[in-house]
Coordinates of C-alpha atoms and ligand atoms in Angstrom, one line a residue:
I829 CA 55.9 60.7 108.7
T830 CA 57.5 58.2 106.3
A831 CA 57.3 60.7 103.5
I832 CA 58.9 63.4 105.6
V833 CA 61.7 61.0 106.6
W834 CA 62.3 60.0 103.0
S835 CA 62.4 63.7 101.8
C836 CA 65.0 64.4 104.5
I837 CA 67.2 61.5 103.4
N838 CA 67.0 62.7 99.8
T839 CA 67.9 66.2 100.7
A840 CA 70.9 65.1 102.8
S841 CA 72.2 62.9 99.9
I842 CA 71.8 65.7 97.4
N843 CA 73.7 68.1 99.7
A844 CA 76.5 65.5 100.1
Q845 CA 76.8 65.1 96.3
Q846 CA 76.9 68.8 95.8
A847 CA 79.5 69.1 98.5
A848 CA 81.7 66.5 96.8
T849 CA 81.5 68.2 93.4
T850 CA 82.2 71.7 94.7
A851 CA 85.1 70.5 96.9
Q852 CA 88.2 70.8 94.7
K853 CA 89.4 67.3 93.7
T854 CA 92.9 66.7 95.3
I855 CA 95.5 66.4 92.6
A856 CA 98.3 63.8 93.2
L857 CA 101.5 65.9 93.5
Q858 CA 105.1 64.7 93.8
H859 CA 106.5 68.1 94.5
G860 CA 103.8 70.1 96.2
A861 CA 103.5 71.0 99.9
H862 CA 104.9 68.2 102.1
G863 CA 102.9 69.1 105.2
V864 CA 99.5 70.7 105.8
G865 CA 98.9 73.2 108.6
R866 CA 101.5 74.7 110.9
R867 CA 104.8 73.1 111.9
R868 CA 104.6 72.3 115.6
D869 CA 108.3 71.7 116.4
A870 CA 110.3 73.9 118.8
A871 CA 112.2 75.7 116.0
M872 CA 109.0 76.8 114.3
E873 CA 107.2 77.6 117.6
K874 CA 110.2 79.9 118.3
W875 CA 109.9 81.5 114.9
R876 CA 106.2 82.0 115.4
A877 CA 106.8 83.9 118.7
Y878 CA 109.4 86.3 117.3
G879 CA 107.0 89.2 116.5
L880 CA 109.7 91.7 115.4
G881 CA 112.5 91.1 112.9
Q882 CA 115.2 93.0 111.0
F883 CA 116.1 92.7 107.3
V884 CA 119.5 93.8 106.1
H885 CA 120.2 94.4 102.4
W886 CA 123.9 95.1 101.8
G887 CA 126.2 94.6 98.8
L888 CA 127.8 96.2 95.9
Y889 CA 124.6 98.1 95.0
S890 CA 125.1 100.1 98.3
I891 CA 128.0 101.8 96.5
P892 CA 126.1 103.5 93.6
A893 CA 123.2 103.9 96.1
G894 CA 120.6 104.4 93.3
E895 CA 122.7 106.8 91.2
W896 CA 124.8 106.2 88.1
N897 CA 126.8 108.8 86.2
G898 CA 125.0 111.5 88.1
K899 CA 121.6 110.2 87.1
Q900 CA 119.0 108.9 89.5
Y901 CA 117.8 105.2 89.0
N902 CA 114.0 105.1 89.4
G903 CA 113.9 101.6 90.7
A904 CA 114.9 100.0 93.9
A905 CA 118.7 100.7 94.6
E906 CA 119.6 97.0 94.8
W907 CA 118.3 96.5 91.2
I908 CA 120.5 99.2 89.7
K909 CA 122.6 96.5 87.8
S910 CA 119.5 95.8 85.7
W911 CA 119.3 99.4 84.5
K912 CA 120.1 99.7 80.8
E913 CA 122.4 102.7 81.7
V914 CA 124.6 100.3 83.7
P915 CA 127.0 98.0 81.8
A916 CA 127.1 94.7 83.7
T917 CA 130.9 94.5 83.6
T918 CA 131.3 98.0 85.0
Y919 CA 128.8 97.2 87.7
D920 CA 130.8 94.0 88.6
S921 CA 134.0 96.0 88.9
L922 CA 132.4 97.7 91.9
M923 CA 133.9 94.6 93.7
Y924 CA 137.2 96.4 93.6
Q925 CA 135.7 99.3 95.5
F926 CA 134.0 97.3 98.2
N927 CA 135.9 98.3 101.3
P928 CA 133.5 99.0 104.3
T929 CA 136.2 100.2 106.7
K930 CA 133.6 101.2 109.3
F931 CA 131.8 97.9 109.2
N932 CA 131.3 96.6 112.7
A933 CA 129.0 93.5 113.1
E934 CA 128.8 94.0 116.8
S935 CA 127.4 97.5 116.5
W936 CA 124.7 96.4 113.9
A937 CA 123.7 93.6 116.3
A938 CA 123.7 95.9 119.3
T939 CA 121.4 98.3 117.4
A940 CA 119.1 95.4 116.6
K941 CA 119.1 94.2 120.2
Q942 CA 118.2 97.6 121.5
M943 CA 115.4 97.8 118.9
G944 CA 114.0 94.5 120.3
V945 CA 114.2 92.3 117.2
K946 CA 114.2 88.6 117.7
Y947 CA 115.5 87.6 114.3
V948 CA 117.5 89.1 111.4
T949 CA 117.4 88.2 107.7
I950 CA 120.7 89.1 106.0
T951 CA 121.5 89.1 102.3
T952 CA 124.3 86.7 101.5
K953 CA 123.9 87.1 97.8
H954 CA 121.3 89.4 96.0
H955 CA 120.3 89.2 92.4
D956 CA 123.6 90.8 91.3
G957 CA 125.5 87.7 92.3
F958 CA 128.0 89.3 94.7
C959 CA 128.7 87.1 97.7
L960 CA 129.2 88.6 101.1
W961 CA 130.9 85.4 102.2
P962 CA 134.1 83.9 100.6
S963 CA 132.4 81.3 98.5
K964 CA 134.7 78.8 96.8
Y965 CA 132.3 78.4 93.9
T966 CA 132.8 81.9 92.4
N967 CA 135.4 84.7 92.4
F968 CA 132.7 87.3 92.7
T969 CA 132.9 87.5 96.5
V970 CA 134.2 89.7 99.3
A971 CA 137.4 87.6 99.3
N972 CA 138.4 89.4 96.0
S973 CA 137.5 92.9 97.2
P974 CA 139.8 95.3 99.1
Y975 CA 137.9 94.3 102.2
K976 CA 138.9 90.7 101.8
K977 CA 137.2 89.4 104.9
D978 CA 134.0 87.4 105.4
I979 CA 131.0 89.6 106.3
I980 CA 128.4 86.9 107.0
G981 CA 130.4 85.0 109.7
P982 CA 130.9 88.0 112.0
L983 CA 127.3 89.0 111.5
V984 CA 126.0 85.5 112.4
K985 CA 128.2 85.5 115.5
A986 CA 127.3 89.0 116.6
Y987 CA 123.6 88.5 116.3
D988 CA 123.5 84.9 117.5
R989 CA 125.4 85.7 120.7
R990 CA 122.8 88.4 121.6
G991 CA 120.0 85.8 121.2
I992 CA 118.9 87.2 117.8
D993 CA 118.3 84.3 115.4
V994 CA 119.8 84.6 111.9
I995 CA 118.1 83.8 108.7
L996 CA 120.2 83.9 105.5
Y997 CA 118.7 85.6 102.4
F998 CA 119.7 84.0 99.2
S999 CA 118.7 85.0 95.6
I1000 CA 118.4 82.1 93.2
M1001 CA 118.5 84.5 90.3
D1002 CA 122.2 85.4 89.8
W1003 CA 122.9 88.0 87.1
H1004 CA 126.7 87.4 87.4
N1005 CA 126.7 83.7 86.6
P1006 CA 126.8 83.1 82.8
D1007 CA 124.8 79.9 83.2
W1008 CA 121.8 81.8 84.7
R1009 CA 118.7 81.7 82.3
Y1010 CA 115.3 83.3 82.6
D1011 CA 113.8 80.4 80.7
I1012 CA 115.0 77.1 79.3
K1013 CA 114.2 77.1 75.5
T1014 CA 117.2 75.3 73.9
R1015 CA 119.4 72.4 74.5
E1016 CA 122.2 74.9 75.3
D1017 CA 119.9 76.6 77.9
S1018 CA 119.3 73.3 79.5
V1019 CA 123.0 72.3 79.7
A1020 CA 123.9 75.7 81.1
F1021 CA 121.1 75.7 83.6
D1022 CA 122.1 72.3 84.8
R1023 CA 125.5 73.8 85.6
F1024 CA 123.7 76.7 87.3
K1025 CA 121.6 74.3 89.5
Q1026 CA 124.7 72.5 90.7
F1027 CA 126.4 75.9 91.4
T1028 CA 123.3 76.9 93.4
R1029 CA 123.2 73.7 95.4
N1030 CA 126.9 74.0 96.1
Q1031 CA 126.5 77.5 97.4
L1032 CA 123.5 76.6 99.6
L1033 CA 125.2 73.6 101.2
E1034 CA 128.3 75.8 101.6
L1035 CA 126.3 78.4 103.5
L1036 CA 124.7 75.8 105.8
T1037 CA 128.1 74.2 106.4
L1038 CA 129.9 77.5 107.1
Y1039 CA 127.2 79.0 109.3
P1040 CA 125.5 76.2 111.2
A1041 CA 123.9 78.7 113.6
A1042 CA 121.7 80.0 110.8
K1043 CA 118.0 79.0 111.6
G1044 CA 116.6 79.4 108.1
L1045 CA 116.9 80.5 104.5
W1046 CA 114.9 83.4 102.9
F1047 CA 114.8 82.7 99.2
D1048 CA 114.2 85.3 96.5
G1049 CA 114.6 85.6 92.8
T1050 CA 112.6 82.4 92.2
W1051 CA 109.8 83.7 89.9
D1052 CA 111.4 83.1 86.5
K1053 CA 110.3 80.2 84.3
S1054 CA 113.8 78.6 84.4
W1055 CA 113.6 78.0 88.1
V1056 CA 109.8 77.4 88.2
K1057 CA 110.4 74.4 85.9
Q1058 CA 112.8 72.8 88.4
A1059 CA 110.1 71.4 90.7
A1060 CA 111.9 68.0 91.2
F1061 CA 115.3 69.5 91.6
A1062 CA 114.2 72.2 94.0
D1063 CA 112.1 69.7 96.1
S1064 CA 115.1 67.3 96.4
L1065 CA 117.4 70.2 97.3
E1066 CA 115.0 71.4 100.0
K1067 CA 114.8 67.9 101.4
E1068 CA 118.6 67.7 101.4
M1069 CA 119.0 71.1 103.2
R1070 CA 116.4 70.1 105.8
A1071 CA 118.1 66.8 106.4
M1072 CA 121.4 68.6 106.8
R1073 CA 120.0 71.1 109.3
P1074 CA 117.0 69.7 111.2
G1075 CA 114.5 72.4 112.1
L1076 CA 115.7 74.6 109.2
I1077 CA 113.0 77.2 108.3
I1078 CA 112.3 77.8 104.6
G1079 CA 109.4 79.9 103.3
S1080 CA 106.9 79.6 100.5
R1081 CA 109.0 81.4 98.0
F1082 CA 111.7 78.8 97.4
R1083 CA 110.1 76.3 95.0
A1084 CA 107.1 75.7 92.7
D1085 CA 105.2 72.4 92.3
E1086 CA 105.3 70.3 89.1
Y1087 CA 102.5 72.5 87.7
G1088 CA 104.5 75.7 88.3
K1089 CA 102.4 76.8 91.2
R1090 CA 104.3 78.9 93.7
H1091 CA 103.6 79.8 97.4
F1092 CA 100.5 77.6 97.3
D1093 CA 100.6 74.3 95.4
S1094 CA 98.0 73.0 92.9
N1095 CA 95.9 71.7 95.8
G1096 CA 96.0 75.1 97.6
N1097 CA 98.4 74.0 100.3
M1098 CA 101.2 76.3 101.3
M1099 CA 104.7 75.4 100.2
G1100 CA 107.3 75.7 102.8
D1101 CA 107.0 76.6 106.5
Y1102 CA 105.5 80.1 106.3
E1103 CA 104.0 82.4 103.6
Q1104 CA 106.5 84.8 102.1
G1105 CA 104.1 86.8 99.9
W1106 CA 103.6 89.7 102.2
E1107 CA 106.3 91.9 100.8
R1108 CA 105.6 95.6 101.6
K1109 CA 102.0 94.7 102.3
I1110 CA 100.0 93.5 105.4
P1111 CA 96.9 91.3 105.4
E1112 CA 93.7 93.1 106.4
K1113 CA 91.9 90.3 108.2
I1114 CA 92.7 86.8 109.6
T1115 CA 91.1 85.0 106.8
D1116 CA 93.7 86.5 104.4
V1117 CA 96.4 84.3 106.1
H1118 CA 94.6 81.0 105.6
G1119 CA 95.7 79.7 109.1
N1120 CA 99.4 79.8 108.0
D1121 CA 102.5 81.4 109.6
W1122 CA 103.7 84.4 107.6
D1123 CA 106.0 87.4 107.9
C1124 CA 105.7 90.9 106.3
V1125 CA 109.0 92.4 105.1
M1126 CA 108.8 96.2 105.0
T1127 CA 110.9 99.1 103.7
V1128 CA 111.2 102.5 105.4
P1129 CA 110.7 104.4 102.1
E1130 CA 108.2 103.2 99.5
N1131 CA 110.5 100.6 97.8
Q1132 CA 114.2 100.8 98.6
W1133 CA 115.9 97.7 100.1
G1134 CA 119.6 98.5 99.4
Y1135 CA 121.1 101.8 100.5
S1136 CA 119.8 104.7 98.4
K1137 CA 121.4 108.1 98.7
I1138 CA 118.1 109.9 98.2
W1139 CA 114.9 108.6 99.8
K1140 CA 112.0 109.8 97.7
G1141 CA 108.3 109.8 98.7
H1142 CA 106.9 109.0 102.1
I1143 CA 109.3 107.9 104.8
K1144 CA 107.5 105.9 107.4
T1145 CA 107.6 107.2 111.0
T1146 CA 108.2 105.2 114.2
D1147 CA 104.5 105.2 115.1
E1148 CA 103.5 104.1 111.6
L1149 CA 106.0 101.2 111.8
L1150 CA 104.8 100.3 115.3
E1151 CA 101.2 100.1 114.0
M1152 CA 102.3 97.8 111.2
L1153 CA 104.1 95.7 113.8
A1154 CA 100.9 95.6 116.0
K1155 CA 98.7 94.7 113.0
C1156 CA 101.0 91.9 111.9
V1157 CA 101.3 90.3 115.3
S1158 CA 97.5 90.7 115.8
L1159 CA 97.0 88.6 112.6
D1160 CA 99.4 85.8 113.6
G1161 CA 102.4 87.2 111.7
N1162 CA 105.9 88.7 112.2
F1163 CA 106.9 92.2 111.1
V1164 CA 110.4 92.5 109.6
L1165 CA 111.8 96.0 109.1
N1166 CA 114.5 96.6 106.4
F1167 CA 117.9 98.3 106.9
G1168 CA 120.1 99.3 104.0
P1169 CA 123.6 99.9 105.4
K1170 CA 125.9 102.4 103.7
P1171 CA 128.9 101.4 101.6
D1172 CA 131.3 102.3 104.5
G1173 CA 129.5 99.8 106.7
T1174 CA 127.6 102.2 108.9
L1175 CA 123.8 102.4 109.3
R1176 CA 122.1 105.6 108.1
T1177 CA 120.9 108.1 110.7
E1178 CA 117.2 107.8 109.8
E1179 CA 117.4 104.0 110.4
L1180 CA 119.3 104.4 113.6
D1181 CA 116.6 106.9 114.8
L1182 CA 113.8 104.5 113.9
A1183 CA 115.6 101.6 115.7
K1184 CA 115.9 103.8 118.8
G1185 CA 112.2 104.9 118.7
I1186 CA 110.9 101.4 118.2
G1187 CA 113.3 100.1 120.9
A1188 CA 112.0 102.7 123.4
W1189 CA 108.4 101.6 122.8
M1190 CA 109.4 97.9 123.0
D1191 CA 111.2 98.5 126.3
T1192 CA 107.7 99.2 127.8
N1193 CA 105.4 97.1 125.6
S1194 CA 107.3 94.2 124.1
E1195 CA 105.3 91.6 126.2
A1196 CA 102.4 92.5 123.9
I1197 CA 104.5 91.6 120.8
Y1198 CA 106.6 88.5 121.8
N1199 CA 104.7 85.2 121.9
G1200 CA 101.6 87.0 120.5
E1201 CA 98.9 85.6 118.4
Y1202 CA 95.4 86.3 116.9
A1203 CA 93.0 86.9 119.8
G1204 CA 89.8 85.9 117.9
L1205 CA 88.0 89.1 119.1
V1206 CA 85.8 91.5 117.1
K1207 CA 88.3 94.1 115.7
Q1208 CA 87.7 97.6 117.1
D1209 CA 88.7 101.0 115.6
W1210 CA 91.0 101.9 118.5
G1211 CA 93.6 99.3 117.5
Y1212 CA 94.6 95.7 117.7
Y1213 CA 94.2 92.7 120.1
V1214 CA 97.0 90.3 120.7
K1215 CA 96.6 87.2 122.7
K1216 CA 99.6 85.8 124.7
T1217 CA 100.2 82.3 123.4
G1218 CA 99.0 79.7 125.9
T1219 CA 97.3 82.1 128.2
N1220 CA 94.0 84.0 128.4
K1221 CA 95.9 87.3 128.6
I1222 CA 94.8 89.7 126.0
Y1223 CA 96.6 92.9 125.1
M1224 CA 94.9 96.0 123.6
L1225 CA 97.4 97.9 121.4
V1226 CA 95.8 101.3 121.2
F1227 CA 96.7 103.6 118.3
N1228 CA 93.4 105.5 117.7
V1229 CA 91.7 106.9 120.9
P1230 CA 88.1 107.8 120.2
V1231 CA 86.9 111.4 121.2
S1232 CA 84.7 109.7 123.8
G1233 CA 87.7 108.3 125.5
A1234 CA 85.8 105.0 125.8
L1235 CA 87.3 101.9 124.3
N1236 CA 84.7 99.4 123.2
V1237 CA 85.4 95.7 124.0
V1238 CA 83.2 92.8 122.9
L1239 CA 84.2 89.4 124.3
P1240 CA 82.8 86.0 123.4
S1241 CA 79.6 85.3 125.3
R1242 CA 80.2 83.8 128.7
T1243 CA 83.5 85.6 129.0
A1244 CA 84.0 88.6 131.3
I1245 CA 86.8 91.0 131.9
S1246 CA 88.4 90.3 135.3
K1247 CA 91.1 93.0 135.2
V1248 CA 92.3 95.8 133.0
Y1249 CA 95.6 97.7 133.5
D1250 CA 97.9 99.9 131.5
L1251 CA 101.2 98.1 130.6
G1252 CA 103.0 101.4 130.6
G1253 CA 101.5 103.2 133.6
P1254 CA 102.5 101.6 136.8
G1255 CA 99.4 101.0 138.9
L1256 CA 97.1 102.5 136.3
S1257 CA 94.1 100.2 136.2
Y1258 CA 90.5 100.5 134.9
V1259 CA 87.1 99.3 136.0
P1260 CA 85.3 98.5 132.7
E1261 CA 81.7 99.5 132.4
E1262 CA 79.6 96.5 131.2
I1263 CA 77.1 97.8 128.7
G1264 CA 75.8 94.5 127.5
T1265 CA 76.4 90.8 127.6
S1266 CA 80.2 90.5 127.5
T1267 CA 80.3 94.0 126.0
Y1268 CA 82.2 96.8 127.8
F1269 CA 83.5 100.3 127.6
I1270 CA 86.9 101.0 129.1
H1271 CA 86.8 104.7 130.0
L1272 CA 90.3 106.1 129.6
K1273 CA 91.5 108.4 132.4
Q1274 CA 93.3 111.0 130.3
Q1275 CA 92.3 112.7 127.1
T1276 CA 95.5 113.0 125.2
F1277 CA 98.1 110.4 124.3
K1278 CA 101.3 111.2 122.5
R1279 CA 102.2 107.6 121.8
P1280 CA 100.6 104.2 121.2
F1281 CA 100.0 102.4 124.4
V1282 CA 98.9 98.9 125.6
L1283 CA 96.2 97.9 128.0
V1284 CA 96.2 94.3 129.4
L1285 CA 92.9 92.5 129.7
E1286 CA 92.6 89.5 131.9
T1287 CA 89.4 87.6 131.2
A1288 CA 87.5 84.9 133.0
D1289 CA 84.7 82.6 132.2
N1290 CA 81.5 83.9 133.7
S1291 CA 79.1 81.2 132.3
K1292 CA 78.0 80.4 135.9
N1293 CA 76.2 83.8 136.4
S1294 CA 75.0 83.9 132.8
G1295 CA 71.9 85.9 133.8
A1296 CA 74.1 88.6 135.5
Q1297 CA 72.5 92.0 135.5
Y1298 CA 74.9 94.7 134.2
Q1299 CA 75.6 98.2 135.4
K1300 CA 73.1 100.8 134.0
A1301 CA 74.8 102.6 131.2
K1302 CA 75.9 106.0 132.7
Ligands
GYZ1691 C1 112.9 91.7 99.7 C2 112.8 92.1 98.3 O1 112.4 90.9 97.5 C3 112.4 91.1 96.1 N1 111.5 90.8 95.4 O2 110.3 90.4 96.0 C4 109.3 89.9 95.2 O3 109.5 89.5 94.1 N2 108.1 90.0 95.8 C5 106.9 89.5 95.4 C6 106.7 89.1 94.1 C7 105.5 88.6 93.7 C8 104.5 88.4 94.7 C9 104.7 88.8 96.0 C10 105.9 89.3 96.4 C11 113.7 91.6 95.6 O4 113.6 91.8 94.2 C12 114.0 92.9 96.2 O5 115.2 93.5 95.7 C13 114.1 92.7 97.7 O6 115.2 91.8 98.0

C-alpha cells in the first residue's frame, strides 16, 4: 500500500510541475488590460443587454459615394481619399460642398427606434479627418461647410431622448492632420506626432465635454505603428477619459500594451470593456469569444460603410440580418448594422426597407433579443437558443425548420421542459415529446413558415423524479 501511495504522490507532483510550465508565465505589464473578466457595473450591464445596434458612417466621403471623375473606386467608399486618383487637397475641398439640406436627426432616430435598436455608434471623425462637430482644434469641420451647423449634437439629442444610447466613433488615424504619421522613424516624426497626440487628446476631451450623454467611444484607425507605440500615452488618456465620464465604455481597439499587443495584451487579457475584432464577421461558437463581451459591426453590402452610389455583390436581406442578430445574441454579443446616409442627409431606400423589416420582426420577437445571453445548450440545426438574463426562460429562434417538422431539444440532465409556446402565435403552445432523458422533439403544427419565429421554453428542475419513464417514441 505504501508503494501505491508514494507513486500517487509522485504522479501528482509531476502533474503539478507540468501544469506550471505549460501555464503561460504572467508578464508584468504597466499598460495592459486593467481588469480581467466582465465589467459588472450598471452601465456595462446595460450595454450587454442591448442586443441590436445601429452604426452610422457619414461624412465628406458620402459626396463622391465611391466614384471619382466617373471612375468607380474599388475599395470601401469612406476610404476614397486614400485612392491614388484622388488628390488630398481636392478631396478636402469637398468640405465646401457639404450641405445636407434634408438632414433631420429626429427622422434618423425615429427610423432607428422603429427598427428596435438600443444603441447607435455615429462617426464623429473618420480617417479623412473631417469633423461632424464644430471642433475648435481644426478648421476641417462642419462649421466651415455651407451647412455650418453641428451634426453630432442634434443626433445625440434625438437618439438619447428616444432611449437609444449613443456611442461616438472616433478615428485616431487622421489623414488631414499634417502631424499624423504611420510610424515614428525620425526626431521630426516624434516632434510632429507629439503635437498629434495632444490634438487627439484635445478632440476627445472636447467630445466628452460637448456631448456628456454619450455612453462610449468606438475607436478605429489604431493599427499603425505610430499609435501602437503610444502604450503609455494611450493608457493615461483612457484613464483620463474614464475619470471624466464614469461608466464610459471603450472597446479593445483603442490602445496597445507596451509590447504592441492589441485587443488582447501580452498576457492574453482583453484590453478595454468589450472585444471589437468582430468587424463583418461573427464567432462560430462560444469558445471563440473567450467569456468577453463583444459586438459585431456589419455592412449591408460586402464592405461599404460610407454611402456608395453603387452597391456591388451580395446585398444582405432582412432574414439574413435577423439570423446574424440571433447568432450574435446567442453567443453573448450585440449585432450592430451599418447605415451610410446620402450626402443630402436622407437614408437610402434599401436601408429604410431593412429597418422596417427588422423592426416588424422585432415588434413581435424583441423579448428574445433584449437582455439575452448564451443559453449553454447543445446547438441544434434549427437555429439559436437565447437565455433571458437572470431567468430560466429560454428562447428558440428558429430559422431552419427540418422536413420532419420536429425540433430537437437537448437539455442538461435533471432539467425538463415545463412549457413551450410560440412568441408570435397567441395561444399557440406545444406539448413536447420526451424521447430520452432531458431530450425532446417539439412537433411543429404547421409545415411552412415564411419568416423566422421564436418559441419560448420554460424549464424546470426534475431531479426529484430522475427515474421518470418517458413517452414511447411515436
Ligand atoms: C467600421 C470600419 O472600421 C474600419 N476598419 O476596421 C478594421 O480595421 N477592422 C479590423 C482590422 C483588423 C482586425 C479586425 C478588424 C474602417 O477602416 C472602416 O472604414 C470602417 O469604419
